[in-house]
């Protein structure tokens, strides 16, 4: 394990140097709060942010993405043959990603990179990206990451982890990709490994102690799907839902999408757009039949997927990293923490 120290006075210079090799993304403030965006020339990541409205998943999984293109002009070669468009997969780096959002990428990877199928769009983007995490020294009131299997100093999914020490960053280099990025920045002040490791441990423990929000998941695995699916509390949980889909869009682990074909003049494209299981249109068949026509069915599907189906299928914890975005953003105060605890403690009445 290698540790280096970065004086914050040298930070901007190093980031600018990395642009020769990397396309950069990071937290930028706009009217809606902080968002992870592409860092255009002379724009630096705002590393002192508290939380991001959205995670960094759009860097790997864009909200709208061209999948296939073709021409309908029969005078052109390969007309009417759909092909993957040329895409820039040169090295990119996400700066200041929160540790639980990097962990979320690993959970999503279980869906897009499997033994049976590898989604080339998601996987190519993921493999081209270096994740530079920023540890959370002071977790917010919605953070329940430690009980969701991650935490403010989580290293899974990261290539580099930064700890903010006021006037400098203490940097833990975790992978070869991380080493390459730090080298491209020109940061080379190596510090003592043992001392730095102990400091990271202290900062981690202090941060985790301030997290007051928790969920219980220990009994979810032993419950049967039908037992939870047929539980009587779903109508009450779904009562206030307005099917806006906000929870799915801000969630770093949601991966639902829709495919659409669009034609203009002699050009045709197939695009992938984010979708939401909270929409009545999401499961509506071409016949008009909808197997999840009511909001209770849709709310149940969302939480069963997050807290039961994913858990049973992959045996790697729940499909949630405890960032709290859905809790904070829900306009009607539906709280996944309460739902999880309800499912975990539910006992079927005979």
Coordinates of N, CA, C and O in Angstrom, one line a residue, residues 71-245:
X71 N -27.6 4.2 -41.7 CA -28.2 5.1 -42.7 C -29.2 4.3 -43.5 O -29.1 3.1 -43.7
X72 N -30.3 5.1 -43.9 CA -31.3 4.5 -44.7 C -31.1 4.8 -46.2 O -31.9 4.5 -47.0
X73 N -30.0 5.5 -46.5 CA -29.7 5.9 -47.9 C -29.1 4.7 -48.6 O -28.0 4.3 -48.3
X74 N -29.9 4.1 -49.5 CA -29.4 2.9 -50.2 C -28.2 3.1 -51.1 O -27.7 2.1 -51.6
X75 N -27.8 4.3 -51.3 CA -26.6 4.6 -52.1 C -25.4 4.5 -51.3 O -24.3 4.4 -51.8
X76 N -25.6 4.4 -49.9 CA -24.4 4.3 -49.1 C -24.1 2.8 -48.7 O -25.0 2.0 -48.7
X77 N -22.8 2.5 -48.5 CA -22.4 1.2 -48.1 C -23.0 0.9 -46.7 O -23.1 1.7 -45.9
X78 N -23.4 -0.4 -46.5 CA -23.9 -0.9 -45.3 C -25.2 -0.2 -44.8 O -25.4 0.0 -43.6
X79 N -25.9 0.3 -45.8 CA -27.2 0.9 -45.4 C -28.1 -0.1 -44.8 O -28.1 -1.3 -45.0
X80 N -28.9 0.3 -43.8 CA -29.9 -0.5 -43.1 C -29.2 -1.5 -42.2 O -29.8 -2.4 -41.7
X81 N -27.9 -1.4 -41.9 CA -27.2 -2.3 -41.0 C -26.8 -1.5 -39.8 O -26.1 -0.5 -39.8
X82 N -27.4 -1.9 -38.7 CA -27.1 -1.2 -37.4 C -25.7 -1.6 -36.9 O -25.3 -2.7 -36.8
X83 N -25.0 -0.5 -36.5 CA -23.6 -0.7 -36.0 C -23.4 0.2 -34.8 O -24.0 1.2 -34.6
X84 N -22.5 -0.3 -33.9 CA -22.2 0.5 -32.7 C -21.5 1.8 -33.2 O -20.5 1.7 -34.0
X85 N -21.9 3.0 -32.7 CA -21.2 4.2 -33.1 C -19.8 4.3 -32.5 O -19.5 3.6 -31.5
X86 N -18.9 5.0 -33.1 CA -17.6 5.3 -32.5 C -17.8 6.0 -31.2 O -18.5 7.0 -31.2
X87 N -17.1 5.6 -30.2 CA -17.2 6.2 -28.9 C -15.8 6.4 -28.3 O -15.0 5.5 -28.4
X88 N -15.7 7.5 -27.7 CA -14.4 7.8 -27.1 C -14.2 7.1 -25.8 O -14.9 7.4 -24.8
X89 N -13.4 6.1 -25.8 CA -13.1 5.3 -24.6 C -11.7 5.5 -24.1 O -11.0 4.6 -23.5
X90 N -11.1 6.7 -24.3 CA -9.8 7.1 -23.8 C -9.9 7.2 -22.3 O -11.0 7.3 -21.8
X91 N -8.8 7.2 -21.6 CA -8.9 7.2 -20.1 C -9.6 8.4 -19.6 O -9.5 9.5 -20.1
X92 N -10.4 8.1 -18.6 CA -11.2 9.2 -17.9 C -11.0 8.9 -16.4 O -10.7 7.8 -15.9
X93 N -11.3 10.0 -15.6 CA -11.2 9.9 -14.2 C -12.3 10.7 -13.5 O -12.6 11.8 -14.0
X94 N -12.9 10.1 -12.5 CA -13.9 10.7 -11.7 C -13.3 11.2 -10.4 O -12.8 10.3 -9.7
X95 N -13.3 12.5 -10.2 CA -12.6 13.0 -9.0 C -13.7 13.3 -7.9 O -14.7 13.8 -8.2
X96 N -13.4 13.0 -6.7 CA -14.2 13.3 -5.6 C -15.5 12.4 -5.4 O -16.4 12.8 -4.8
X97 N -15.5 11.3 -6.1 CA -16.6 10.4 -5.9 C -16.7 9.9 -4.5 O -15.7 9.6 -3.8
X98 N -17.9 9.8 -3.9 CA -18.1 9.4 -2.6 C -17.8 7.8 -2.5 O -18.2 7.1 -3.4
X99 N -17.2 7.4 -1.4 CA -16.9 5.9 -1.4 C -18.1 5.0 -1.6 O -18.0 4.0 -2.2
X100 N -19.3 5.4 -1.0 CA -20.4 4.5 -1.2 C -20.9 4.5 -2.7 O -21.5 3.5 -3.1
X101 N -20.6 5.5 -3.4 CA -21.0 5.6 -4.8 C -20.1 4.7 -5.7 O -20.5 4.1 -6.7
X102 N -18.8 4.6 -5.3 CA -17.9 3.6 -6.0 C -18.3 2.2 -5.6 O -18.3 1.3 -6.5
X103 N -18.7 1.9 -4.4 CA -19.2 0.6 -4.0 C -20.5 0.3 -4.9 O -20.6 -0.9 -5.3
X104 N -21.3 1.3 -5.1 CA -22.5 1.1 -5.9 C -22.2 0.6 -7.3 O -22.9 -0.3 -7.9
X105 N -21.1 1.1 -7.9 CA -20.6 0.7 -9.2 C -20.4 -0.9 -9.2 O -20.7 -1.6 -10.2
X106 N -19.8 -1.3 -8.1 CA -19.5 -2.8 -8.0 C -20.8 -3.6 -8.0 O -20.8 -4.7 -8.5
X107 N -21.8 -3.1 -7.3 CA -23.1 -3.8 -7.3 C -23.7 -3.8 -8.6 O -24.3 -4.8 -9.1
X108 N -23.7 -2.7 -9.3 CA -24.3 -2.6 -10.7 C -23.5 -3.5 -11.7 O -24.1 -4.1 -12.6
X109 N -22.2 -3.6 -11.4 CA -21.4 -4.5 -12.3 C -21.9 -5.9 -12.3 O -21.7 -6.7 -13.3
X110 N -22.5 -6.4 -11.2 CA -23.0 -7.7 -11.1 C -24.1 -8.0 -12.2 O -24.3 -9.1 -12.6
X111 N -24.7 -6.9 -12.6 CA -25.8 -7.0 -13.6 C -25.3 -6.9 -15.0 O -25.7 -7.6 -15.9
X112 N -24.3 -6.0 -15.2 CA -23.8 -5.7 -16.6 C -22.6 -6.5 -17.0 O -22.3 -6.5 -18.2
X113 N -22.0 -7.2 -16.1 CA -20.8 -8.0 -16.5 C -20.9 -9.3 -15.8 O -20.5 -9.6 -14.7
X114 N -21.6 -10.3 -16.6 CA -21.8 -11.6 -16.0 C -21.2 -12.7 -16.9 O -20.6 -12.4 -17.9
X115 N -21.2 -13.9 -16.4 CA -20.7 -15.0 -17.1 C -21.5 -15.2 -18.4 O -20.9 -15.7 -19.5
X116 N -22.8 -14.9 -18.4 CA -23.6 -15.1 -19.6 C -23.6 -14.0 -20.5 O -23.8 -14.2 -21.7
X117 N -23.4 -12.7 -20.0 CA -23.5 -11.6 -20.9 C -22.7 -10.4 -20.4 O -22.7 -10.1 -19.2
X118 N -21.9 -9.8 -21.3 CA -21.2 -8.6 -20.9 C -21.7 -7.5 -21.7 O -21.6 -7.5 -23.0
X119 N -22.3 -6.5 -21.0 CA -22.8 -5.3 -21.7 C -21.5 -4.4 -22.1 O -20.9 -3.8 -21.3
X120 N -21.2 -4.4 -23.4 CA -20.0 -3.7 -23.8 C -20.0 -2.2 -23.6 O -18.9 -1.6 -23.3
X121 N -21.1 -1.6 -23.6 CA -21.2 -0.1 -23.4 C -20.9 0.2 -22.0 O -20.0 1.1 -21.7
X122 N -21.5 -0.5 -21.0 CA -21.2 -0.2 -19.6 C -19.8 -0.6 -19.2 O -19.1 0.1 -18.6
X123 N -19.4 -1.8 -19.6 CA -18.2 -2.4 -19.2 C -17.0 -1.6 -19.8 O -16.0 -1.4 -19.1
X124 N -17.1 -1.2 -21.1 CA -16.0 -0.5 -21.7 C -15.8 0.9 -21.0 O -14.6 1.3 -20.8
X125 N -16.9 1.5 -20.7 CA -16.8 2.8 -19.9 C -16.2 2.6 -18.5 O -15.4 3.4 -18.1
X126 N -16.7 1.6 -17.9 CA -16.2 1.3 -16.5 C -14.7 1.0 -16.5 O -13.9 1.5 -15.7
X127 N -14.2 0.2 -17.5 CA -12.8 -0.2 -17.5 C -11.9 1.0 -17.9 O -10.7 1.0 -17.6
X128 N -12.5 2.0 -18.6 CA -11.7 3.2 -19.0 C -11.6 4.2 -17.9 O -10.9 5.2 -18.0
X129 N -12.3 4.0 -16.8 CA -12.5 5.0 -15.8 C -11.7 4.7 -14.5 O -11.7 3.6 -14.1
X130 N -11.0 5.8 -14.0 CA -10.3 5.7 -12.8 C -11.1 6.4 -11.7 O -11.6 7.6 -12.0
X131 N -11.4 5.8 -10.6 CA -12.2 6.4 -9.6 C -11.4 6.9 -8.4 O -10.7 6.1 -7.7
X132 N -11.4 8.2 -8.2 CA -10.7 8.9 -7.2 C -11.6 9.3 -6.1 O -12.4 10.3 -6.3
X133 N -11.7 8.6 -5.0 CA -12.7 8.8 -4.0 C -12.3 9.9 -3.0 O -11.1 10.1 -2.7
X134 N -13.3 10.5 -2.4 CA -13.1 11.5 -1.3 C -13.8 11.0 -0.1 O -15.0 10.9 -0.1
X135 N -13.1 10.6 0.9 CA -13.7 10.1 2.1 C -14.6 11.1 2.8 O -14.4 12.3 2.6
X136 N -15.5 10.7 3.5 CA -16.5 11.6 4.2 C -16.1 11.7 5.6 O -16.4 10.8 6.4
X137 N -15.5 12.8 6.0 CA -15.2 13.0 7.4 C -16.4 13.3 8.3 O -16.4 12.9 9.5
X138 N -17.4 13.9 7.8 CA -18.6 14.3 8.5 C -19.8 13.8 7.8 O -20.5 14.6 7.1
X139 N -20.2 12.6 8.0 CA -21.4 12.1 7.3 C -22.7 12.9 7.7 O -22.8 13.4 8.8
X140 N -23.6 13.0 6.7 CA -24.8 13.8 6.9 C -25.9 12.9 7.6 O -25.7 11.7 7.9
X141 N -27.0 13.6 7.9 CA -28.1 12.9 8.7 C -28.8 11.8 7.9 O -29.5 11.0 8.6
X142 N -28.7 11.8 6.6 CA -29.4 10.7 5.8 C -28.5 9.5 5.6 O -28.9 8.6 5.0
X143 N -27.2 9.6 5.9 CA -26.2 8.6 5.7 C -26.5 7.4 6.6 O -26.4 7.5 7.8
X144 N -26.7 6.2 6.0 CA -26.8 5.0 6.8 C -25.9 3.9 6.2 O -26.2 2.7 6.2
X145 N -24.8 4.4 5.6 CA -24.0 3.5 4.8 C -23.3 2.3 5.5 O -23.2 1.3 5.0
X146 N -23.0 2.6 6.8 CA -22.3 1.5 7.5 C -23.2 0.3 7.7 O -22.7 -0.8 7.7
X147 N -24.5 0.5 7.9 CA -25.4 -0.7 8.1 C -25.9 -1.2 6.7 O -26.6 -2.2 6.7
X148 N -25.5 -0.6 5.6 CA -25.8 -1.1 4.3 C -24.6 -1.8 3.6 O -24.6 -2.0 2.4
X149 N -23.6 -2.0 4.4 CA -22.5 -2.8 3.9 C -21.3 -2.0 3.3 O -20.5 -2.5 2.6
X150 N -21.3 -0.7 3.5 CA -20.2 0.2 3.0 C -19.9 1.2 4.1 O -19.9 0.9 5.3
X151 N -19.5 2.4 3.8 CA -19.2 3.4 4.8 C -18.5 4.6 4.2 O -18.1 4.6 3.0
X152 N -18.2 5.6 5.1 CA -17.6 6.8 4.6 C -16.1 6.7 4.2 O -15.6 7.6 3.5
X153 N -15.5 5.6 4.5 CA -14.1 5.4 4.1 C -14.0 4.1 3.3 O -12.9 3.5 3.2
X154 N -15.1 3.6 2.7 CA -15.1 2.4 1.9 C -14.1 2.5 0.8 O -14.0 3.5 0.1
X155 N -13.4 1.4 0.5 CA -12.4 1.3 -0.5 C -12.8 0.6 -1.7 O -12.2 0.7 -2.8
X156 N -13.8 -0.3 -1.6 CA -14.3 -1.1 -2.7 C -14.7 -0.3 -3.9 O -15.4 0.7 -3.8
X157 N -14.2 -0.6 -5.1 CA -14.5 0.1 -6.3 C -13.7 1.3 -6.6 O -13.8 1.9 -7.7
X158 N -12.8 1.7 -5.6 CA -12.0 2.9 -5.8 C -10.6 2.5 -6.3 O -10.1 1.4 -6.0
X159 N -9.9 3.4 -7.0 CA -8.5 3.3 -7.4 C -7.6 4.1 -6.5 O -6.5 3.8 -6.3
X160 N -8.2 5.2 -6.0 CA -7.5 6.1 -5.0 C -8.5 6.6 -4.0 O -9.7 6.8 -4.3
X161 N -8.1 6.8 -2.8 CA -8.9 7.3 -1.7 C -8.2 8.5 -1.1 O -7.1 8.4 -0.6
X162 N -8.9 9.7 -1.1 CA -8.4 10.9 -0.5 C -9.0 11.1 0.9 O -10.2 11.0 1.0
X163 N -8.2 11.5 1.8 CA -8.8 12.0 3.1 C -8.4 13.5 3.2 O -7.2 13.9 3.1
X164 N -9.4 14.3 3.5 CA -9.2 15.7 3.6 C -8.7 16.1 5.0 O -9.3 15.9 6.0
X165 N -7.4 16.6 5.0 CA -6.8 17.0 6.3 C -6.6 18.6 6.3 O -5.6 19.1 6.7
X166 N -7.7 19.2 5.9 CA -7.7 20.7 5.9 C -6.8 21.4 4.9 O -7.3 21.8 3.8
X167 N -5.5 21.4 5.1 CA -4.6 22.1 4.2 C -4.0 21.1 3.2 O -3.2 21.5 2.3
X168 N -4.3 19.8 3.3 CA -3.7 18.8 2.4 C -4.6 17.6 2.3 O -5.6 17.5 3.0
X169 N -4.3 16.8 1.3 CA -5.0 15.5 1.1 C -4.0 14.4 1.5 O -2.9 14.4 1.0
X170 N -4.4 13.5 2.3 CA -3.7 12.2 2.5 C -4.2 11.2 1.5 O -5.5 11.0 1.5
X171 N -3.4 10.6 0.7 CA -3.8 9.8 -0.4 C -3.4 8.3 -0.2 O -2.2 8.1 0.0
X172 N -4.4 7.5 -0.3 CA -4.1 6.0 -0.3 C -4.3 5.5 -1.7 O -5.4 5.6 -2.3
X173 N -3.2 5.0 -2.3 CA -3.3 4.5 -3.7 C -3.6 3.0 -3.6 O -2.9 2.2 -3.0
X174 N -4.7 2.6 -4.3 CA -5.3 1.3 -4.1 C -5.0 0.3 -5.3 O -5.0 -0.9 -5.1
X175 N -4.9 0.9 -6.5 CA -4.7 0.0 -7.7 C -3.7 0.6 -8.6 O -3.2 1.8 -8.4
X176 N -3.3 -0.2 -9.6 CA -2.4 0.3 -10.6 C -3.0 1.5 -11.4 O -2.2 2.4 -11.8
X177 N -4.3 1.5 -11.6 CA -4.9 2.6 -12.3 C -4.8 3.8 -11.5 O -4.6 4.9 -12.0
X178 N -5.0 3.7 -10.2 CA -4.8 4.8 -9.3 C -3.4 5.4 -9.3 O -3.2 6.6 -9.3
X179 N -2.4 4.5 -9.3 CA -1.0 4.9 -9.4 C -0.7 5.7 -10.7 O 0.0 6.7 -10.6
X180 N -1.3 5.2 -11.8 CA -1.1 5.9 -13.1 C -1.7 7.3 -13.1 O -1.1 8.2 -13.6
X181 N -2.9 7.4 -12.4 CA -3.5 8.8 -12.4 C -2.7 9.7 -11.5 O -2.4 10.9 -11.9
X182 N -2.3 9.3 -10.4 CA -1.5 10.1 -9.5 C -0.2 10.5 -10.1 O 0.3 11.7 -10.0
X183 N 0.4 9.6 -10.9 CA 1.7 9.9 -11.6 C 1.4 11.0 -12.7 O 2.2 11.9 -12.9
X184 N 0.3 10.9 -13.4 CA -0.1 11.8 -14.4 C -0.3 13.2 -13.8 O 0.0 14.2 -14.5
X185 N -0.7 13.3 -12.6 CA -0.9 14.6 -11.9 C 0.5 15.1 -11.4 O 0.6 16.4 -11.2
X186 N 1.5 14.3 -11.3 CA 2.8 14.7 -10.8 C 2.9 14.8 -9.3 O 3.8 15.4 -8.8
X187 N 1.9 14.2 -8.6 CA 2.0 14.1 -7.2 C 2.9 13.0 -6.7 O 2.7 11.9 -7.1
X188 N 4.0 13.3 -6.0 CA 5.0 12.3 -5.7 C 5.6 12.4 -4.3 O 6.6 11.9 -4.0
X189 N 4.9 13.1 -3.4 CA 5.4 13.2 -2.0 C 4.9 12.0 -1.2 O 3.9 12.0 -0.6
X190 N 5.8 11.0 -1.2 CA 5.5 9.7 -0.5 C 5.6 10.0 1.0 O 6.6 10.6 1.5
X191 N 4.7 9.4 1.8 CA 4.7 9.5 3.2 C 4.7 8.1 3.9 O 4.5 7.1 3.2
X192 N 5.0 8.1 5.1 CA 5.2 6.8 5.8 C 3.9 6.0 5.8 O 2.8 6.4 6.1
X193 N 4.1 4.7 5.4 CA 2.9 3.8 5.2 C 2.2 3.5 6.5 O 1.0 3.6 6.6
X194 N 3.0 3.1 7.5 CA 2.4 2.7 8.8 C 1.7 3.9 9.5 O 0.6 3.7 9.9
X195 N 2.3 5.0 9.5 CA 1.7 6.2 10.2 C 0.5 6.6 9.4 O -0.5 7.0 10.1
X196 N 0.6 6.6 8.1 CA -0.6 7.1 7.3 C -1.7 6.1 7.4 O -2.9 6.5 7.5
X197 N -1.4 4.8 7.4 CA -2.5 3.8 7.6 C -3.2 4.0 8.9 O -4.4 3.8 9.0
X198 N -2.4 4.2 10.0 CA -3.0 4.4 11.3 C -3.9 5.7 11.3 O -5.0 5.7 11.9
X199 N -3.5 6.7 10.6 CA -4.3 7.9 10.6 C -5.6 7.7 9.8 O -6.7 8.2 10.3
X200 N -5.5 7.0 8.7 CA -6.8 6.6 8.0 C -7.7 5.8 8.9 O -8.9 6.1 8.9
X201 N -7.2 4.9 9.7 CA -8.0 4.1 10.6 C -8.7 5.0 11.6 O -9.9 4.8 11.9
X202 N -8.0 5.9 12.2 CA -8.6 6.8 13.2 C -9.7 7.7 12.5 O -10.8 7.8 13.1
X203 N -9.4 8.2 11.3 CA -10.4 9.1 10.7 C -11.6 8.3 10.3 O -12.8 8.7 10.4
X204 N -11.4 7.0 9.9 CA -12.5 6.1 9.6 C -13.4 5.9 10.8 O -14.7 6.0 10.7
X205 N -12.8 5.5 11.9 CA -13.6 5.3 13.1 C -14.3 6.5 13.6 O -15.5 6.4 14.0
X206 N -13.7 7.6 13.5 CA -14.3 8.9 13.9 C -15.6 9.2 13.1 O -16.6 9.6 13.6
X207 N -15.4 9.0 11.7 CA -16.5 9.3 10.8 C -17.6 8.3 11.0 O -18.8 8.7 11.1
X208 N -17.3 7.0 11.2 CA -18.4 6.0 11.4 C -19.1 6.2 12.7 O -20.3 5.9 12.8
X209 N -18.5 6.8 13.7 CA -19.1 7.0 15.0 C -20.2 8.1 14.9 O -21.2 8.1 15.7
X210 N -20.1 9.0 13.9 CA -21.1 10.1 13.8 C -22.3 9.7 13.1 O -23.3 10.4 13.0
X211 N -22.3 8.5 12.4 CA -23.5 8.0 11.7 C -24.5 7.5 12.7 O -24.3 6.5 13.4
X212 N -25.7 8.2 12.7 CA -26.7 7.8 13.7 C -27.9 7.1 13.1 O -28.8 6.6 13.8
X213 N -27.9 7.0 11.8 CA -29.0 6.3 11.1 C -28.6 4.9 10.7 O -27.5 4.7 10.1
X214 N -29.4 3.9 11.0 CA -29.1 2.5 10.7 C -30.3 1.7 10.2 O -31.4 2.1 10.4
X215 N -30.0 0.6 9.5 CA -31.0 -0.3 9.1 C -30.6 -1.7 9.6 O -29.5 -2.0 9.8
X216 N -31.6 -2.6 9.7 CA -31.4 -4.0 10.1 C -31.7 -4.8 8.9 O -32.8 -4.8 8.3
X217 N -30.7 -5.7 8.5 CA -30.9 -6.6 7.4 C -30.7 -8.0 7.7 O -30.8 -8.9 6.8
X218 N -30.4 -8.3 8.9 CA -29.9 -9.7 9.3 C -30.9 -10.8 9.1 O -30.5 -11.9 8.9
X219 N -32.2 -10.5 9.0 CA -33.2 -11.5 8.9 C -33.8 -11.6 7.5 O -34.6 -12.5 7.2
X220 N -33.4 -10.7 6.6 CA -34.0 -10.7 5.2 C -33.7 -12.0 4.4 O -34.6 -12.4 3.7
X221 N -32.5 -12.5 4.6 CA -32.1 -13.7 3.8 C -33.0 -14.9 4.1 O -33.4 -15.7 3.3
X222 N -33.4 -15.0 5.4 CA -34.1 -16.2 5.8 C -35.6 -16.2 5.4 O -36.3 -17.2 5.5
X223 N -36.1 -15.0 5.1 CA -37.5 -14.9 4.7 C -37.8 -15.3 3.3 O -36.9 -15.1 2.4
X224 N -38.9 -15.9 3.0 CA -39.2 -16.3 1.7 C -39.8 -15.2 0.9 O -40.3 -14.2 1.5
X225 N -39.6 -15.2 -0.4 CA -40.1 -14.2 -1.3 C -41.6 -14.0 -1.1 O -42.2 -12.9 -1.0
X226 N -42.4 -15.1 -1.2 CA -43.8 -15.1 -1.1 C -44.3 -14.5 0.3 O -45.3 -13.8 0.4
X227 N -43.5 -14.8 1.3 CA -43.9 -14.3 2.7 C -43.9 -12.8 2.7 O -44.8 -12.2 3.2
X228 N -42.9 -12.2 2.1 CA -42.8 -10.7 2.0 C -43.7 -10.1 1.0 O -44.3 -9.1 1.1
X229 N -43.8 -10.8 -0.2 CA -44.6 -10.3 -1.3 C -46.1 -10.2 -0.9 O -46.8 -9.3 -1.3
X230 N -46.5 -11.1 -0.1 CA -47.9 -11.2 0.3 C -48.2 -10.5 1.7 O -49.3 -10.6 2.2
X231 N -47.2 -9.8 2.2 CA -47.4 -9.1 3.5 C -48.4 -8.1 3.4 O -48.6 -7.5 2.4
X232 N -49.1 -7.8 4.5 CA -50.2 -6.8 4.5 C -49.9 -5.3 4.5 O -50.8 -4.5 4.4
X233 N -48.6 -5.0 4.6 CA -48.2 -3.6 4.8 C -48.0 -2.8 3.6 O -47.8 -1.6 3.6
X234 N -48.0 -3.5 2.4 CA -47.6 -2.8 1.2 C -48.6 -1.6 0.8 O -48.1 -0.6 0.3
X235 N -49.8 -1.8 1.0 CA -50.8 -0.7 0.7 C -50.5 0.6 1.5 O -50.5 1.7 1.0
X236 N -50.2 0.4 2.8 CA -49.9 1.5 3.6 C -48.6 2.2 3.2 O -48.5 3.4 3.2
X237 N -47.6 1.3 2.9 CA -46.3 1.9 2.5 C -46.4 2.7 1.2 O -45.7 3.7 1.0
X238 N -47.3 2.2 0.3 CA -47.4 2.9 -1.0 C -48.4 4.0 -1.1 O -48.5 4.7 -2.1
X239 N -49.1 4.2 0.0 CA -50.3 5.1 0.0 C -49.9 6.5 -0.5 O -50.6 7.1 -1.4
X240 N -48.8 7.1 -0.1 CA -48.4 8.5 -0.4 C -47.6 8.6 -1.7 O -47.4 9.7 -2.2
X241 N -47.2 7.5 -2.3 CA -46.3 7.5 -3.5 C -47.1 8.2 -4.7 O -48.2 7.9 -4.9
X242 N -46.4 9.0 -5.4 CA -47.0 9.7 -6.5 C -46.3 9.2 -7.8 O -46.5 9.8 -8.9
X243 N -45.5 8.2 -7.8 CA -44.9 7.6 -8.9 C -44.0 8.5 -9.7 O -44.0 8.5 -11.0
X244 N -43.4 9.5 -9.1 CA -42.5 10.5 -9.8 C -41.2 9.9 -10.3 O -40.6 10.4 -11.2
X245 N -40.8 8.8 -9.7 CA -39.5 8.1 -10.1 C -38.3 8.8 -9.6 O -37.1 8.4 -9.9

